[in-house]
Amino acid sequence: MEPIRITRATTRKPKPKDSELGFGTVFTDHMFVTDFQEEKGWYDPRVEPYGPFSLDPAAAVLHYAQSVFDGLKAFRGHDGTVRLFRPQKHIERLNHSARRMCIPPLDPDFALKSLVTLVGIEKDWVPASVGHSLYVRPTIIASEPFLGVRPAHSYIYFVILSPVGAYYPEGMNPVKILVVDKYVRAVEGGVGAAKTAGNYAASLYAAEEAKHQGYTQVLWLDGVHRKYLDEVGTMNIMVKIGDEIVTPPLTSGTILPGVTRDSALTLMREWGLRVSERQVSIDEVREAAHRGALKEVWGTGTAAVISPVGELAYQGERIVINGGRIGELTQKLYDVIVAIQYAEAPDTHGWLVEV
Ligand code: COI
């Protein structure tokens, strides 16, 4: 791969205080860009001032959503050092999503270099307080101007950075979730396991309905039986029933292989907890709640890390979890993962990459 060309921004944007940060509204001074053409492969990697693209109105991404993205975070530890959390795992997933959408994958070493280089240049943008981080959004879009339906012959890979606080306005406070059986997110054989734009567009209608009814997000059930838990909002879901922690398996191909999901499973297994990757039906969850065995429910995702669920509404019934309070294990997972991310706890798994 060619060396990365760097063009510095001539003016710098003001940086908001950490306390003013929400999610995904502020962007840094630079972005990473590289192009792909069938004859050339990926070429001209560069860091340039953050700004709009010039894109042909016929670009395939604008019509047929041929695009993939990922989301990871950089954290500033107490020692001032900036570290990316599990970037290799995110790159692996980006390439997995790309293959599913007929997009040429990136060389993993090159992709890591793009992230480290850009975050390195924007180091000053990485917030210093716990709960705040620099969200990193690598994205690939089909740029070829062509209205026929087939994989494009040209692409743009870009990375943008956004200093962020909590994903939900609720922060670590438990959220209220509507279980939907009218709409589905994914079906077996579909693209549910790929982080591709269309999945998020397709989720909006149900999420808006849930919001109008006073819920933060929806819980998605499987597309065939409308019975088994799939995901919660844009996150993976975990439930604790008795002493068993259950999360849907990746084998159906309908859920995203979450990096935080993997981190939480790894930690819980190390703690000797009973963890099952198996299908769990909404009826099993409801019955467990009725007999007092539904202990905790939480979502896992890069954006929110761990998001406690305080209430599920299903077919007119309100299932309140742990009195609407954060569960003990939910809190522990959050605390331990966050401590690793900010290098307050030892990184025994090799999850951090220094910038
Ligand atoms: C997550 O990290 O939980 C996400 O899915 C990212 C979201 C902003 C789309």
mmCIF file of C-alpha atoms and ligand atoms in Angstrom:
data_model
loop_
_atom_site.group_PDB
_atom_site.id
_atom_site.type_symbol
_atom_site.label_atom_id
_atom_site.label_comp_id
_atom_site.label_asym_id
_atom_site.label_seq_id
_atom_site.Cartn_x
_atom_site.Cartn_y
_atom_site.Cartn_z
ATOM 1 C CA MET A 1 0.000 0.000 0.000
ATOM 2 C CA GLU A 2 1.180 3.491 -0.783
ATOM 3 C CA PRO A 3 2.168 5.803 2.063
ATOM 4 C CA ILE A 4 -0.650 7.891 3.535
ATOM 5 C CA ARG A 5 -0.694 11.489 2.238
ATOM 6 C CA ILE A 6 -1.477 14.009 4.929
ATOM 7 C CA THR A 7 -3.061 17.415 4.250
ATOM 8 C CA ARG A 8 -3.595 19.411 7.436
ATOM 9 C CA ALA A 9 -6.649 21.592 8.026
ATOM 10 C CA THR A 10 -5.780 25.297 8.010
ATOM 11 C CA THR A 11 -8.378 26.152 10.647
ATOM 12 C CA ARG A 12 -9.378 24.154 13.711
ATOM 13 C CA LYS A 13 -12.858 23.801 15.121
ATOM 14 C CA PRO A 14 -13.581 24.665 18.732
ATOM 15 C CA LYS A 15 -13.767 21.565 20.942
ATOM 16 C CA PRO A 16 -16.884 21.242 23.094
ATOM 17 C CA LYS A 17 -16.556 20.456 26.811
ATOM 18 C CA ASP A 18 -17.053 16.773 27.643
ATOM 19 C CA SER A 19 -20.240 17.664 29.525
ATOM 20 C CA GLU A 20 -21.728 19.134 26.336
ATOM 21 C CA LEU A 21 -21.221 15.970 24.283
ATOM 22 C CA GLY A 22 -24.112 13.833 23.167
ATOM 23 C CA PHE A 23 -23.702 11.189 20.488
ATOM 24 C CA GLY A 24 -22.529 11.762 16.947
ATOM 25 C CA THR A 25 -23.121 15.473 16.413
ATOM 26 C CA VAL A 26 -19.570 16.869 16.545
ATOM 27 C CA PHE A 27 -16.855 15.873 14.063
ATOM 28 C CA THR A 28 -13.123 16.433 14.222
ATOM 29 C CA ASP A 29 -10.874 18.446 11.875
ATOM 30 C CA HIS A 30 -9.678 15.615 9.631
ATOM 31 C CA MET A 31 -10.937 12.466 7.931
ATOM 32 C CA PHE A 32 -9.282 9.493 6.277
ATOM 33 C CA VAL A 33 -10.180 8.719 2.665
ATOM 34 C CA THR A 34 -9.085 6.152 0.105
ATOM 35 C CA ASP A 35 -10.553 5.118 -3.249
ATOM 36 C CA PHE A 36 -11.094 1.830 -5.030
ATOM 37 C CA GLN A 37 -11.301 1.093 -8.708
ATOM 38 C CA GLU A 38 -11.535 -2.393 -10.076
ATOM 39 C CA GLU A 39 -8.369 -1.988 -12.198
ATOM 40 C CA LYS A 40 -6.317 -0.348 -9.417
ATOM 41 C CA GLY A 41 -7.550 -1.825 -6.149
ATOM 42 C CA TRP A 42 -7.498 0.516 -3.132
ATOM 43 C CA TYR A 43 -5.341 3.562 -3.890
ATOM 44 C CA ASP A 44 -4.411 7.090 -2.786
ATOM 45 C CA PRO A 45 -4.833 6.760 0.989
ATOM 46 C CA ARG A 46 -4.965 10.197 2.565
ATOM 47 C CA VAL A 47 -5.841 12.239 5.593
ATOM 48 C CA GLU A 48 -7.507 15.494 4.618
ATOM 49 C CA PRO A 49 -9.541 18.272 6.212
ATOM 50 C CA TYR A 50 -13.001 17.049 7.272
ATOM 51 C CA GLY A 51 -15.579 18.134 4.730
ATOM 52 C CA PRO A 52 -18.294 17.202 2.250
ATOM 53 C CA PHE A 53 -17.707 14.723 -0.563
ATOM 54 C CA SER A 54 -18.457 15.432 -4.149
ATOM 55 C CA LEU A 55 -20.518 12.425 -5.226
ATOM 56 C CA ASP A 56 -22.189 11.760 -8.566
ATOM 57 C CA PRO A 57 -25.989 11.743 -8.092
ATOM 58 C CA ALA A 58 -25.998 8.356 -9.818
ATOM 59 C CA ALA A 59 -23.557 6.872 -7.257
ATOM 60 C CA ALA A 60 -24.766 3.352 -6.482
ATOM 61 C CA VAL A 61 -24.787 3.916 -2.712
ATOM 62 C CA LEU A 62 -27.431 6.635 -3.055
ATOM 63 C CA HIS A 63 -29.818 4.323 -4.876
ATOM 64 C CA TYR A 64 -29.207 0.795 -3.692
ATOM 65 C CA ALA A 65 -27.498 1.340 -0.321
ATOM 66 C CA GLN A 66 -24.400 -0.644 -1.176
ATOM 67 C CA SER A 67 -22.469 0.415 1.894
ATOM 68 C CA VAL A 68 -21.075 -0.918 5.143
ATOM 69 C CA PHE A 69 -19.722 0.672 8.278
ATOM 70 C CA ASP A 70 -18.440 -0.114 11.713
ATOM 71 C CA GLY A 71 -18.143 1.776 14.969
ATOM 72 C CA LEU A 72 -15.391 1.615 17.555
ATOM 73 C CA LYS A 73 -13.974 3.880 20.200
ATOM 74 C CA ALA A 74 -10.722 5.468 21.311
ATOM 75 C CA PHE A 75 -10.295 6.204 25.013
ATOM 76 C CA ARG A 76 -7.919 8.444 26.908
ATOM 77 C CA GLY A 77 -6.598 6.678 29.984
ATOM 78 C CA HIS A 78 -5.700 8.371 33.275
ATOM 79 C CA ASP A 79 -2.093 8.267 32.063
ATOM 80 C CA GLY A 80 -3.089 10.450 29.083
ATOM 81 C CA THR A 81 -2.423 7.642 26.592
ATOM 82 C CA VAL A 82 -5.008 7.112 23.849
ATOM 83 C CA ARG A 83 -6.042 3.545 23.048
ATOM 84 C CA LEU A 84 -8.426 1.924 20.577
ATOM 85 C CA PHE A 85 -10.652 -0.842 21.931
ATOM 86 C CA ARG A 86 -10.488 -4.060 19.885
ATOM 87 C CA PRO A 87 -9.872 -2.395 16.498
ATOM 88 C CA GLN A 88 -8.829 -5.667 14.821
ATOM 89 C CA LYS A 89 -12.160 -7.255 15.759
ATOM 90 C CA HIS A 90 -14.037 -4.277 14.304
ATOM 91 C CA ILE A 91 -11.996 -4.444 11.082
ATOM 92 C CA GLU A 92 -12.717 -8.172 10.818
ATOM 93 C CA ARG A 93 -16.419 -7.385 11.139
ATOM 94 C CA LEU A 94 -16.217 -4.530 8.617
ATOM 95 C CA ASN A 95 -14.689 -6.926 6.096
ATOM 96 C CA HIS A 96 -17.306 -9.547 6.912
ATOM 97 C CA SER A 97 -20.057 -6.974 6.276
ATOM 98 C CA ALA A 98 -18.274 -5.870 3.082
ATOM 99 C CA ARG A 99 -18.162 -9.391 1.628
ATOM 100 C CA ARG A 100 -21.880 -9.835 2.288
ATOM 101 C CA MET A 101 -22.602 -6.610 0.377
ATOM 102 C CA CYS A 102 -20.232 -7.477 -2.538
ATOM 103 C CA ILE A 103 -17.841 -4.697 -1.459
ATOM 104 C CA PRO A 104 -14.078 -5.346 -1.803
ATOM 105 C CA PRO A 105 -12.584 -5.958 1.640
ATOM 106 C CA LEU A 106 -9.698 -3.917 3.068
ATOM 107 C CA ASP A 107 -6.298 -5.274 3.928
ATOM 108 C CA PRO A 108 -6.642 -5.604 7.741
ATOM 109 C CA ASP A 109 -3.165 -4.161 8.445
ATOM 110 C CA PHE A 110 -3.872 -1.204 6.195
ATOM 111 C CA ALA A 111 -7.273 -0.637 7.841
ATOM 112 C CA LEU A 112 -5.644 -0.661 11.298
ATOM 113 C CA LYS A 113 -3.046 1.800 10.060
ATOM 114 C CA SER A 114 -5.781 4.102 8.769
ATOM 115 C CA LEU A 115 -7.466 4.156 12.190
ATOM 116 C CA VAL A 116 -4.257 4.611 14.172
ATOM 117 C CA THR A 117 -2.984 7.331 11.820
ATOM 118 C CA LEU A 118 -6.192 9.362 11.868
ATOM 119 C CA VAL A 119 -6.790 9.047 15.611
ATOM 120 C CA GLY A 120 -3.106 9.885 16.134
ATOM 121 C CA ILE A 121 -3.524 13.157 14.221
ATOM 122 C CA GLU A 122 -6.742 13.944 16.132
ATOM 123 C CA LYS A 123 -5.464 12.900 19.563
ATOM 124 C CA ASP A 124 -6.415 16.231 21.114
ATOM 125 C CA TRP A 125 -10.050 15.439 20.329
ATOM 126 C CA VAL A 126 -10.128 12.362 22.568
ATOM 127 C CA PRO A 127 -12.096 13.326 25.694
ATOM 128 C CA ALA A 128 -10.405 12.739 29.047
ATOM 129 C CA SER A 129 -13.341 11.991 31.343
ATOM 130 C CA VAL A 130 -14.850 8.554 31.926
ATOM 131 C CA GLY A 131 -18.076 8.083 29.950
ATOM 132 C CA HIS A 132 -16.644 10.127 27.082
ATOM 133 C CA SER A 133 -14.603 8.857 24.158
ATOM 134 C CA LEU A 134 -13.796 9.360 20.506
ATOM 135 C CA TYR A 135 -16.191 7.374 18.338
ATOM 136 C CA VAL A 136 -14.524 6.095 15.163
ATOM 137 C CA ARG A 137 -16.706 5.437 12.118
ATOM 138 C CA PRO A 138 -15.020 3.544 9.242
ATOM 139 C CA THR A 139 -17.379 3.356 6.251
ATOM 140 C CA ILE A 140 -17.267 2.028 2.690
ATOM 141 C CA ILE A 141 -19.666 3.292 0.027
ATOM 142 C CA ALA A 142 -20.211 2.361 -3.624
ATOM 143 C CA SER A 143 -19.333 5.464 -5.640
ATOM 144 C CA GLU A 144 -19.768 4.274 -9.226
ATOM 145 C CA PRO A 145 -22.334 6.271 -11.192
ATOM 146 C CA PHE A 146 -24.464 3.447 -12.583
ATOM 147 C CA LEU A 147 -28.147 2.691 -12.238
ATOM 148 C CA GLY A 148 -28.060 -0.985 -13.102
ATOM 149 C CA VAL A 149 -28.303 -3.341 -10.153
ATOM 150 C CA ARG A 150 -24.949 -5.092 -9.725
ATOM 151 C CA PRO A 151 -21.931 -4.577 -7.456
ATOM 152 C CA ALA A 152 -20.265 -1.241 -8.191
ATOM 153 C CA HIS A 153 -16.794 -1.036 -9.728
ATOM 154 C CA SER A 154 -15.651 1.897 -7.580
ATOM 155 C CA TYR A 155 -15.807 2.615 -3.841
ATOM 156 C CA ILE A 156 -14.705 5.107 -1.226
ATOM 157 C CA TYR A 157 -13.434 4.009 2.174
ATOM 158 C CA PHE A 158 -13.488 6.809 4.707
ATOM 159 C CA VAL A 159 -13.112 7.225 8.442
ATOM 160 C CA ILE A 160 -14.627 10.054 10.456
ATOM 161 C CA LEU A 161 -14.266 10.748 14.160
ATOM 162 C CA SER A 162 -16.764 12.110 16.663
ATOM 163 C CA PRO A 163 -16.150 12.906 20.346
ATOM 164 C CA VAL A 164 -19.119 11.389 22.201
ATOM 165 C CA GLY A 165 -20.814 11.067 25.556
ATOM 166 C CA ALA A 166 -23.747 8.767 26.329
ATOM 167 C CA TYR A 167 -25.629 7.181 23.414
ATOM 168 C CA TYR A 168 -29.043 7.318 25.059
ATOM 169 C CA PRO A 169 -30.074 10.469 26.926
ATOM 170 C CA GLU A 170 -30.879 8.045 29.789
ATOM 171 C CA GLY A 171 -27.128 7.226 30.059
ATOM 172 C CA MET A 172 -26.763 4.232 32.408
ATOM 173 C CA ASN A 173 -30.361 4.601 33.632
ATOM 174 C CA PRO A 174 -32.563 1.665 32.644
ATOM 175 C CA VAL A 175 -34.516 2.149 29.410
ATOM 176 C CA LYS A 176 -38.083 1.149 28.588
ATOM 177 C CA ILE A 177 -38.341 -1.111 25.558
ATOM 178 C CA LEU A 178 -41.279 -2.071 23.371
ATOM 179 C CA VAL A 179 -41.259 -5.682 22.126
ATOM 180 C CA VAL A 180 -42.499 -5.575 18.530
ATOM 181 C CA ASP A 181 -44.079 -8.445 16.670
ATOM 182 C CA LYS A 182 -45.512 -6.358 13.847
ATOM 183 C CA TYR A 183 -42.148 -5.472 12.272
ATOM 184 C CA VAL A 184 -38.963 -7.506 11.970
ATOM 185 C CA ARG A 185 -35.324 -6.485 11.609
ATOM 186 C CA ALA A 186 -33.872 -9.487 9.812
ATOM 187 C CA VAL A 187 -34.562 -12.979 8.529
ATOM 188 C CA GLU A 188 -32.335 -16.007 8.102
ATOM 189 C CA GLY A 189 -30.498 -15.699 4.811
ATOM 190 C CA GLY A 190 -30.828 -11.901 4.900
ATOM 191 C CA VAL A 191 -28.299 -9.250 5.899
ATOM 192 C CA GLY A 192 -28.958 -9.026 9.648
ATOM 193 C CA ALA A 193 -25.378 -10.014 10.487
ATOM 194 C CA ALA A 194 -23.893 -7.270 8.309
ATOM 195 C CA LYS A 195 -23.437 -3.717 9.524
ATOM 196 C CA THR A 196 -24.987 -2.218 6.437
ATOM 197 C CA ALA A 197 -26.878 1.047 6.035
ATOM 198 C CA GLY A 198 -30.189 -0.474 4.942
ATOM 199 C CA ASN A 199 -30.630 -2.374 8.207
ATOM 200 C CA TYR A 200 -30.684 0.927 10.078
ATOM 201 C CA ALA A 201 -33.039 2.629 7.615
ATOM 202 C CA ALA A 202 -35.357 -0.367 7.879
ATOM 203 C CA SER A 203 -35.401 -0.111 11.675
ATOM 204 C CA LEU A 204 -36.582 3.501 11.852
ATOM 205 C CA TYR A 205 -40.310 3.020 11.422
ATOM 206 C CA ALA A 206 -40.692 0.601 14.315
ATOM 207 C CA ALA A 207 -38.406 2.702 16.514
ATOM 208 C CA GLU A 208 -40.502 5.811 15.802
ATOM 209 C CA GLU A 209 -43.685 3.962 16.729
ATOM 210 C CA ALA A 210 -42.061 2.846 19.968
ATOM 211 C CA LYS A 211 -40.979 6.417 20.720
ATOM 212 C CA HIS A 212 -44.491 7.726 20.171
ATOM 213 C CA GLN A 213 -45.665 5.205 22.722
ATOM 214 C CA GLY A 214 -43.094 6.400 25.264
ATOM 215 C CA TYR A 215 -40.390 3.761 24.765
ATOM 216 C CA THR A 216 -36.710 4.376 24.091
ATOM 217 C CA GLN A 217 -36.318 1.555 21.583
ATOM 218 C CA VAL A 218 -37.736 -1.716 20.319
ATOM 219 C CA LEU A 219 -36.855 -5.306 21.040
ATOM 220 C CA TRP A 220 -36.716 -7.254 17.792
ATOM 221 C CA LEU A 221 -38.051 -10.794 17.607
ATOM 222 C CA ASP A 222 -36.973 -13.320 14.975
ATOM 223 C CA GLY A 223 -38.482 -12.793 11.532
ATOM 224 C CA VAL A 224 -40.019 -16.241 11.122
ATOM 225 C CA HIS A 225 -41.790 -17.149 14.368
ATOM 226 C CA ARG A 226 -41.807 -13.617 15.841
ATOM 227 C CA LYS A 227 -41.035 -15.343 19.076
ATOM 228 C CA TYR A 228 -37.293 -15.526 19.741
ATOM 229 C CA LEU A 229 -35.268 -12.511 20.909
ATOM 230 C CA ASP A 230 -32.936 -11.079 18.261
ATOM 231 C CA GLU A 231 -31.655 -7.626 19.238
ATOM 232 C CA VAL A 232 -32.618 -4.595 21.265
ATOM 233 C CA GLY A 233 -32.577 -1.367 19.248
ATOM 234 C CA THR A 234 -29.109 -1.286 17.653
ATOM 235 C CA MET A 235 -27.640 -3.602 20.294
ATOM 236 C CA ASN A 236 -27.287 -7.253 21.177
ATOM 237 C CA ILE A 237 -29.448 -8.440 24.050
ATOM 238 C CA MET A 238 -28.672 -10.488 27.152
ATOM 239 C CA VAL A 239 -31.092 -11.750 29.802
ATOM 240 C CA LYS A 240 -30.398 -13.311 33.169
ATOM 241 C CA ILE A 241 -32.938 -15.960 34.096
ATOM 242 C CA GLY A 242 -32.217 -17.543 37.478
ATOM 243 C CA ASP A 243 -28.449 -18.002 37.400
ATOM 244 C CA GLU A 244 -28.225 -18.498 33.623
ATOM 245 C CA ILE A 245 -27.226 -15.659 31.319
ATOM 246 C CA VAL A 246 -28.746 -16.144 27.898
ATOM 247 C CA THR A 247 -28.021 -14.370 24.628
ATOM 248 C CA PRO A 248 -29.181 -15.319 21.121
ATOM 249 C CA PRO A 249 -26.617 -17.319 19.105
ATOM 250 C CA LEU A 250 -24.833 -15.949 16.041
ATOM 251 C CA THR A 251 -25.666 -19.102 14.065
ATOM 252 C CA SER A 252 -28.962 -17.812 12.658
ATOM 253 C CA GLY A 253 -27.086 -15.029 10.834
ATOM 254 C CA THR A 254 -29.810 -12.568 11.827
ATOM 255 C CA ILE A 255 -27.968 -10.666 14.549
ATOM 256 C CA LEU A 256 -24.870 -8.547 14.455
ATOM 257 C CA PRO A 257 -21.737 -10.229 15.889
ATOM 258 C CA GLY A 258 -21.251 -7.554 18.518
ATOM 259 C CA VAL A 259 -17.777 -6.771 19.805
ATOM 260 C CA THR A 260 -19.142 -5.708 23.195
ATOM 261 C CA ARG A 261 -21.268 -8.888 23.132
ATOM 262 C CA ASP A 262 -18.077 -10.898 22.672
ATOM 263 C CA SER A 263 -16.252 -8.934 25.400
ATOM 264 C CA ALA A 264 -19.130 -9.445 27.873
ATOM 265 C CA LEU A 265 -19.358 -13.184 27.105
ATOM 266 C CA THR A 266 -15.588 -13.578 27.510
ATOM 267 C CA LEU A 267 -15.610 -11.827 30.877
ATOM 268 C CA MET A 268 -18.664 -13.653 32.237
ATOM 269 C CA ARG A 269 -17.207 -17.028 31.267
ATOM 270 C CA GLU A 270 -13.973 -16.093 33.051
ATOM 271 C CA TRP A 271 -16.006 -15.203 36.130
ATOM 272 C CA GLY A 272 -17.386 -18.750 36.087
ATOM 273 C CA LEU A 273 -20.942 -17.687 35.296
ATOM 274 C CA ARG A 274 -23.373 -19.937 33.453
ATOM 275 C CA VAL A 275 -23.572 -18.401 30.000
ATOM 276 C CA SER A 276 -25.647 -19.823 27.137
ATOM 277 C CA GLU A 277 -25.748 -18.733 23.534
ATOM 278 C CA ARG A 278 -29.133 -20.136 22.692
ATOM 279 C CA GLN A 279 -32.507 -19.059 21.421
ATOM 280 C CA VAL A 280 -34.710 -17.530 24.090
ATOM 281 C CA SER A 281 -38.355 -16.832 23.395
ATOM 282 C CA ILE A 282 -40.297 -13.848 24.625
ATOM 283 C CA ASP A 283 -42.672 -16.348 26.297
ATOM 284 C CA GLU A 284 -39.768 -17.811 28.267
ATOM 285 C CA VAL A 285 -38.795 -14.283 29.346
ATOM 286 C CA ARG A 286 -42.382 -13.455 30.298
ATOM 287 C CA GLU A 287 -42.880 -16.680 32.237
ATOM 288 C CA ALA A 288 -39.560 -16.172 34.027
ATOM 289 C CA ALA A 289 -40.748 -12.699 35.038
ATOM 290 C CA HIS A 290 -44.023 -14.149 36.367
ATOM 291 C CA ARG A 291 -42.193 -16.593 38.641
ATOM 292 C CA GLY A 292 -39.654 -13.996 39.729
ATOM 293 C CA ALA A 293 -36.755 -15.604 37.856
ATOM 294 C CA LEU A 294 -36.104 -12.791 35.379
ATOM 295 C CA LYS A 295 -33.243 -11.077 37.152
ATOM 296 C CA GLU A 296 -31.692 -8.692 34.621
ATOM 297 C CA VAL A 297 -31.915 -7.620 30.992
ATOM 298 C CA TRP A 298 -29.354 -5.474 29.202
ATOM 299 C CA GLY A 299 -28.155 -4.478 25.760
ATOM 300 C CA THR A 300 -24.515 -4.530 24.629
ATOM 301 C CA GLY A 301 -23.089 -2.264 21.941
ATOM 302 C CA THR A 302 -20.083 -0.097 21.278
ATOM 303 C CA ALA A 303 -22.046 3.136 21.442
ATOM 304 C CA ALA A 304 -23.775 2.583 24.805
ATOM 305 C CA VAL A 305 -21.375 -0.161 26.074
ATOM 306 C CA ILE A 306 -23.945 -1.733 28.430
ATOM 307 C CA SER A 307 -27.522 -0.474 28.497
ATOM 308 C CA PRO A 308 -29.761 -1.721 31.309
ATOM 309 C CA VAL A 309 -33.372 -2.521 30.401
ATOM 310 C CA GLY A 310 -35.828 -1.599 33.163
ATOM 311 C CA GLU A 311 -39.048 -2.513 31.441
ATOM 312 C CA LEU A 312 -40.298 -4.572 28.514
ATOM 313 C CA ALA A 313 -43.765 -4.029 27.099
ATOM 314 C CA TYR A 314 -45.191 -6.990 25.201
ATOM 315 C CA GLN A 315 -48.751 -7.375 23.927
ATOM 316 C CA GLY A 316 -50.091 -4.854 26.389
ATOM 317 C CA GLU A 317 -48.245 -6.319 29.381
ATOM 318 C CA ARG A 318 -45.556 -4.411 31.290
ATOM 319 C CA ILE A 319 -42.676 -6.580 32.438
ATOM 320 C CA VAL A 320 -40.679 -4.624 35.014
ATOM 321 C CA ILE A 321 -37.153 -5.919 35.539
ATOM 322 C CA ASN A 322 -35.390 -5.724 38.895
ATOM 323 C CA GLY A 323 -37.841 -3.041 40.029
ATOM 324 C CA GLY A 324 -36.687 -0.859 37.111
ATOM 325 C CA ARG A 325 -33.209 -0.568 38.641
ATOM 326 C CA ILE A 326 -29.786 -1.490 37.224
ATOM 327 C CA GLY A 327 -28.967 -5.117 37.973
ATOM 328 C CA GLU A 328 -25.800 -6.133 39.826
ATOM 329 C CA LEU A 329 -24.282 -8.043 36.893
ATOM 330 C CA THR A 330 -25.245 -5.301 34.415
ATOM 331 C CA GLN A 331 -23.393 -2.765 36.565
ATOM 332 C CA LYS A 332 -20.396 -5.066 37.025
ATOM 333 C CA LEU A 333 -20.054 -5.643 33.288
ATOM 334 C CA TYR A 334 -20.217 -1.922 32.635
ATOM 335 C CA ASP A 335 -17.666 -1.142 35.354
ATOM 336 C CA VAL A 336 -15.212 -3.842 34.287
ATOM 337 C CA ILE A 337 -15.376 -3.122 30.545
ATOM 338 C CA VAL A 338 -15.044 0.621 31.133
ATOM 339 C CA ALA A 339 -12.098 0.067 33.489
ATOM 340 C CA ILE A 340 -10.310 -1.921 30.764
ATOM 341 C CA GLN A 341 -11.124 0.696 28.112
ATOM 342 C CA TYR A 342 -9.652 3.530 30.196
ATOM 343 C CA ALA A 343 -6.693 1.312 31.205
ATOM 344 C CA GLU A 344 -7.664 1.467 34.865
ATOM 345 C CA ALA A 345 -7.686 -2.347 34.901
ATOM 346 C CA PRO A 346 -5.061 -4.570 33.254
ATOM 347 C CA ASP A 347 -5.720 -5.503 29.638
ATOM 348 C CA THR A 348 -5.278 -9.255 30.050
ATOM 349 C CA HIS A 349 -6.965 -10.046 26.715
ATOM 350 C CA GLY A 350 -4.890 -7.767 24.474
ATOM 351 C CA TRP A 351 -7.988 -5.712 23.602
ATOM 352 C CA LEU A 352 -6.273 -2.323 23.534
ATOM 353 C CA VAL A 353 -4.122 -0.834 20.784
ATOM 354 C CA GLU A 354 -2.102 2.207 21.767
ATOM 355 C CA VAL A 355 -2.242 5.196 19.449
HETATM 356 C C1 COI B 1 -23.575 0.489 18.561
HETATM 357 O O1 COI B 1 -22.392 0.696 18.746
HETATM 358 O O2 COI B 1 -24.296 0.079 19.453
HETATM 359 C C2 COI B 1 -24.127 0.725 17.235
HETATM 360 O O3 COI B 1 -24.797 -0.088 16.698
HETATM 361 C C3 COI B 1 -23.817 2.022 16.631
HETATM 362 C C4 COI B 1 -25.037 2.799 16.309
HETATM 363 C C5 COI B 1 -24.770 4.256 16.491
HETATM 364 C C6 COI B 1 -25.501 2.489 14.934
#
